Short mmCIF file of C-alpha atoms and ligand atoms in Angstrom, two decimals:
data_model
loop_
_atom_site.label_atom_id
_atom_site.label_comp_id
_atom_site.label_asym_id
_atom_site.label_seq_id
_atom_site.Cartn_x
_atom_site.Cartn_y
_atom_site.Cartn_z
CA MET A 1048 9.35 -0.57 22.61
CA PRO A 1049 10.45 -0.21 18.94
CA ALA A 1050 13.95 -0.21 18.70
CA ARG A 1051 16.25 3.18 18.11
CA SER A 1052 12.99 4.87 18.60
CA SER A 1053 15.13 6.81 21.55
CA GLU A 1054 17.65 7.97 18.88
CA ARG A 1055 15.46 10.20 16.82
CA PRO A 1056 12.29 9.96 18.48
CA ASN A 1057 11.20 12.99 16.23
CA VAL A 1058 11.33 11.64 12.94
CA PRO A 1059 8.38 9.52 12.10
CA ARG A 1060 8.67 6.68 9.92
CA ARG A 1061 5.79 4.76 9.35
CA ILE A 1062 4.91 4.42 5.96
CA ASP A 1063 1.45 3.50 4.83
CA PHE A 1064 0.69 2.70 1.02
CA HIS A 1065 -3.05 1.50 1.32
CA SER A 1066 -5.76 2.63 2.63
CA HIS A 1067 -9.58 3.33 2.06
CA SER A 1068 -11.68 6.67 3.24
CA PHE A 1069 -15.64 6.98 2.84
CA LEU A 1070 -15.01 8.48 -0.60
CA THR A 1071 -15.72 3.99 -1.36
CA ASP A 1072 -15.99 1.45 1.34
CA GLY A 1073 -14.32 3.30 4.09
CA GLN A 1074 -15.72 4.72 7.76
CA THR A 1075 -14.65 8.14 7.92
CA SER A 1076 -12.84 10.76 5.52
CA PRO A 1077 -9.79 11.39 4.07
CA THR A 1078 -8.60 13.93 6.42
CA GLU A 1079 -9.77 11.99 9.15
CA MET A 1080 -7.60 9.18 8.02
CA TRP A 1081 -4.68 11.24 7.64
CA ASN A 1082 -5.50 13.48 10.38
CA GLU A 1083 -4.82 10.22 12.17
CA ALA A 1084 -1.91 8.73 10.61
CA GLU A 1085 -0.08 11.99 10.96
CA ALA A 1086 -1.06 11.54 15.12
CA LEU A 1087 -0.05 7.76 15.00
CA GLU A 1088 3.47 8.94 14.42
CA HIS A 1089 3.28 7.94 10.44
CA ARG A 1090 5.76 10.35 7.87
CA ALA A 1091 3.18 8.94 5.58
CA LEU A 1092 -0.62 7.38 4.34
CA ALA A 1093 -1.84 6.80 0.72
CA LEU A 1094 -5.81 6.92 0.49
CA THR A 1095 -6.30 3.86 -2.22
CA ASP A 1096 -9.73 4.22 -2.98
CA HIS A 1097 -11.23 1.57 -4.81
CA VAL A 1098 -11.79 1.90 -8.68
CA SER A 1099 -12.79 -0.08 -12.26
CA LEU A 1100 -13.44 0.80 -14.95
CA GLU A 1101 -14.89 4.42 -14.08
CA ASP A 1102 -13.63 7.77 -14.48
CA PRO A 1103 -11.30 8.12 -11.35
CA ARG A 1104 -10.77 12.14 -12.09
CA PRO A 1105 -13.94 12.80 -9.45
CA LEU A 1106 -12.46 10.05 -6.60
CA LEU A 1107 -8.89 11.65 -7.37
CA GLU A 1108 -9.65 15.43 -6.79
CA ARG A 1109 -11.35 14.91 -3.57
CA LEU A 1110 -8.39 13.75 -2.04
CA ARG A 1111 -6.41 16.01 -3.76
CA GLN A 1112 -8.44 19.27 -2.06
CA GLU A 1113 -8.33 17.52 1.34
CA ALA A 1114 -4.47 16.63 0.80
CA ARG A 1115 -4.08 20.30 0.43
CA ALA A 1116 -4.53 20.64 4.61
CA TRP A 1117 -1.44 19.20 4.85
CA ASP A 1118 1.14 21.33 1.91
CA GLY A 1119 3.84 22.44 3.92
CA GLU A 1120 3.79 19.97 6.55
CA ARG A 1121 5.60 17.26 7.08
CA PHE A 1122 3.48 14.52 7.11
CA VAL A 1123 2.74 13.65 3.63
CA PRO A 1124 -0.83 12.38 2.38
CA VAL A 1125 -0.55 10.19 -0.59
CA VAL A 1126 -3.55 10.54 -3.22
CA GLY A 1127 -3.89 7.01 -5.24
CA VAL A 1128 -5.94 4.15 -6.27
CA GLU A 1129 -6.57 0.81 -5.53
CA LEU A 1130 -7.63 -0.72 -8.70
CA THR A 1131 -9.94 -3.50 -7.58
CA LYS A 1132 -11.71 -6.70 -9.64
CA VAL A 1133 -10.71 -5.05 -13.05
CA PRO A 1134 -10.74 -7.38 -16.05
CA PRO A 1135 -7.04 -8.82 -15.70
CA ARG A 1136 -6.45 -7.62 -19.63
CA ARG A 1137 -7.84 -3.55 -18.49
CA ILE A 1138 -5.27 -3.40 -16.05
CA ALA A 1139 -2.97 -1.15 -17.74
CA ASP A 1140 -5.12 1.16 -19.16
CA ALA A 1141 -7.39 1.46 -15.93
CA ALA A 1142 -3.38 2.27 -14.16
CA ARG A 1143 -2.99 5.14 -17.05
CA ALA A 1144 -5.97 6.29 -16.58
CA ALA A 1145 -5.53 6.94 -13.07
CA ARG A 1146 -2.11 8.41 -13.41
CA ALA A 1147 -3.55 10.67 -15.82
CA ALA A 1148 -5.83 11.58 -13.40
CA GLY A 1149 -3.29 12.71 -10.66
CA ALA A 1150 -2.96 9.09 -8.99
CA GLU A 1151 0.86 9.34 -7.05
CA ILE A 1152 0.76 5.99 -5.83
CA VAL A 1153 -1.48 2.67 -8.06
CA ILE A 1154 -1.96 -0.30 -6.47
CA VAL A 1155 -3.70 -3.58 -7.48
CA HIS A 1156 -6.33 -5.59 -5.32
CA GLY A 1157 -4.73 -8.73 -5.19
CA GLU A 1158 -5.72 -12.08 -5.84
CA THR A 1159 -6.85 -12.95 -2.07
CA ILE A 1160 -7.83 -15.94 -1.19
CA VAL A 1161 -10.99 -14.71 0.54
CA GLU A 1162 -12.75 -12.77 -1.80
CA HIS A 1163 -13.27 -13.88 -5.04
CA VAL A 1164 -11.32 -11.48 -7.57
CA PRO A 1165 -10.42 -12.11 -11.40
CA ALA A 1166 -8.02 -14.69 -11.99
CA GLY A 1167 -4.99 -13.52 -13.04
CA THR A 1168 -5.21 -10.79 -11.79
CA ASN A 1169 -1.74 -10.80 -9.98
CA HIS A 1170 0.56 -11.78 -12.62
CA ALA A 1171 -1.45 -8.88 -15.23
CA ALA A 1172 -0.81 -6.46 -12.19
CA ILE A 1173 3.18 -7.24 -11.66
CA ASP A 1174 3.10 -7.33 -15.77
CA SER A 1175 1.74 -4.05 -16.88
CA GLY A 1176 4.71 -1.76 -15.87
CA GLN A 1177 2.17 0.45 -15.07
CA VAL A 1178 1.49 -0.68 -10.99
CA ASP A 1179 3.89 0.38 -7.59
CA ILE A 1180 2.41 -2.31 -5.35
CA LEU A 1181 -0.10 -5.34 -6.05
CA ALA A 1182 -1.35 -5.74 -1.97
CA HIS A 1183 -2.38 -9.22 -0.94
CA PRO A 1184 -1.32 -11.79 -3.61
CA GLY A 1185 -3.12 -14.66 -2.16
CA LEU A 1186 -1.60 -17.70 -3.83
CA LEU A 1187 1.12 -16.18 -5.39
CA ASP A 1188 3.01 -17.40 -8.38
CA PRO A 1189 6.66 -18.28 -8.03
CA ARG A 1190 7.00 -16.93 -11.43
CA ASP A 1191 4.96 -13.60 -10.33
CA ALA A 1192 7.41 -13.41 -7.86
CA GLU A 1193 10.34 -13.68 -10.14
CA LEU A 1194 8.19 -11.23 -12.15
CA ALA A 1195 7.65 -8.62 -9.60
CA ARG A 1196 11.68 -8.66 -8.55
CA ALA A 1197 12.09 -8.02 -12.34
CA ASN A 1198 9.88 -5.05 -12.96
CA SER A 1199 10.26 -3.61 -9.40
CA VAL A 1200 6.63 -4.73 -7.91
CA VAL A 1201 6.34 -4.00 -4.58
CA LEU A 1202 4.98 -7.17 -3.02
CA GLU A 1203 2.27 -6.36 0.34
CA ILE A 1204 2.22 -8.00 3.28
CA SER A 1205 -1.83 -7.28 4.78
CA GLY A 1206 -2.38 -6.28 7.82
CA ARG A 1207 -5.83 -7.02 7.52
CA ARG A 1208 -8.20 -9.99 8.55
CA GLY A 1209 -8.58 -12.60 6.09
CA HIS A 1210 -5.82 -10.89 3.44
CA ALA A 1211 -3.26 -11.51 5.83
CA LEU A 1212 -4.16 -15.07 5.35
CA CYS A 1213 -1.34 -16.02 2.71
CA ASN A 1214 0.94 -13.46 4.05
CA GLY A 1215 3.36 -16.38 4.88
CA ARG A 1216 3.71 -17.57 1.36
CA VAL A 1217 3.98 -14.04 0.14
CA VAL A 1218 6.84 -13.61 1.83
CA ARG A 1219 8.90 -16.82 1.27
CA LEU A 1220 8.22 -16.37 -2.64
CA ALA A 1221 9.13 -12.97 -2.28
CA LEU A 1222 12.47 -13.71 -0.19
CA GLU A 1223 13.61 -16.31 -2.32
CA ALA A 1224 12.78 -14.44 -5.67
CA GLY A 1225 14.58 -11.17 -4.69
CA ALA A 1226 11.14 -9.27 -4.96
CA GLU A 1227 10.88 -6.24 -2.45
CA LEU A 1228 8.16 -6.70 0.60
CA VAL A 1229 6.22 -3.60 3.10
CA VAL A 1230 3.97 -3.47 5.30
CA ASP A 1231 0.47 -2.03 4.34
CA SER A 1232 -2.71 -1.71 6.90
CA ASP A 1233 -5.51 -1.69 4.25
CA ALA A 1234 -7.36 0.11 6.81
CA HIS A 1235 -11.33 1.12 6.29
CA ALA A 1236 -11.15 3.02 9.78
CA VAL A 1237 -9.01 5.09 12.27
CA SER A 1238 -8.60 2.56 14.98
CA GLU A 1239 -7.27 0.15 11.42
CA LEU A 1240 -4.25 2.24 11.20
CA ILE A 1241 -0.75 0.23 12.10
CA PRO A 1242 2.01 1.89 14.13
CA LEU A 1243 5.34 1.17 13.18
CA GLU A 1244 6.08 -0.94 16.17
CA THR A 1245 2.92 -3.17 14.91
CA ALA A 1246 4.10 -3.26 11.28
CA ARG A 1247 7.08 -4.68 12.84
CA ARG A 1248 5.02 -7.27 14.38
CA ILE A 1249 3.28 -8.63 11.48
CA ALA A 1250 6.16 -8.45 9.41
CA LEU A 1251 8.37 -11.15 11.96
CA GLY A 1252 5.22 -13.30 11.86
CA ALA A 1253 5.09 -13.36 8.61
CA GLY A 1254 8.25 -14.37 8.32
CA VAL A 1255 10.02 -11.85 7.30
CA PRO A 1256 14.12 -12.66 9.46
CA GLU A 1257 15.02 -10.10 11.84
CA GLU A 1258 17.88 -8.72 9.18
CA ARG A 1259 15.59 -7.97 6.97
CA LEU A 1260 12.98 -6.06 8.70
CA ASP A 1261 15.13 -2.61 8.13
CA ALA A 1262 14.46 -2.71 4.23
CA VAL A 1263 10.28 -3.73 4.72
CA LEU A 1264 9.72 -1.04 6.74
CA GLU A 1265 12.00 1.59 6.05
CA ARG A 1266 14.02 1.07 3.25
CA THR A 1267 11.73 0.21 0.52
CA PRO A 1268 8.61 2.54 1.78
CA ALA A 1269 11.29 5.47 1.77
CA ARG A 1270 12.60 4.20 -2.12
CA VAL A 1271 9.09 4.28 -3.10
CA LEU A 1272 7.73 7.35 -1.64
CA GLU A 1273 10.74 9.16 -2.95
CA LYS A 1274 9.80 7.40 -6.28
CA LEU A 1275 5.83 8.81 -6.11
CA ARG A 1276 6.79 12.73 -5.13
CA GLY A 1277 9.72 12.90 -8.12
CA GLY A 1278 7.67 10.94 -10.33
ZN1 ZN B 2209 -11.92 -1.79 1.05
ZN1 ZN B 2210 -7.62 -4.78 -1.69
#
């Protein structure tokens, strides 16, 4: 049983800032992903389909159209992008373009060890001042963890196979540096969404101490969501 679930049974708390629809390489529509997240007691799910240097407007317009189904509802469908394999020197510009096109959240596809991601992506993302979350940072450099703290870039504990291989290192360096962490699913299908209890186990397994679980699972995600909606 999730801790304290009996005290607040009707308030969804799970917030996930990283997922994909069939608009890029996911398996279902944004509407179906959001519908499933709501059913799995999420408070919010960001659809962050992959973009590089192409015009992000058609993607974001489509996501916004589907998000309107939740106007006035408690569930929050967040519209965003995951900048993916953009040359590091172009990441800041691409992030600005996505924001100008209506992205509520900009995350960057970090240097996971299971793909060829351009070297320097982690640093460029954290240094850009334009990025909310660095996804699956892989062999994160301790200096970049320090910079993430200084620039308020949140580092991701990944629920995705392969990308999750470096979660232990990411957690250790983030804790040492004082950088904030979240647990994201990187779901490409409804079956890959992560309920709160699973997110708790992933965080514990990656080395998040018990006393930091509330920060990683609830306080940081809630703060990021407030920032996105307020700004
Ligand atoms: Zn993908
Ligand atoms: Zn990614």
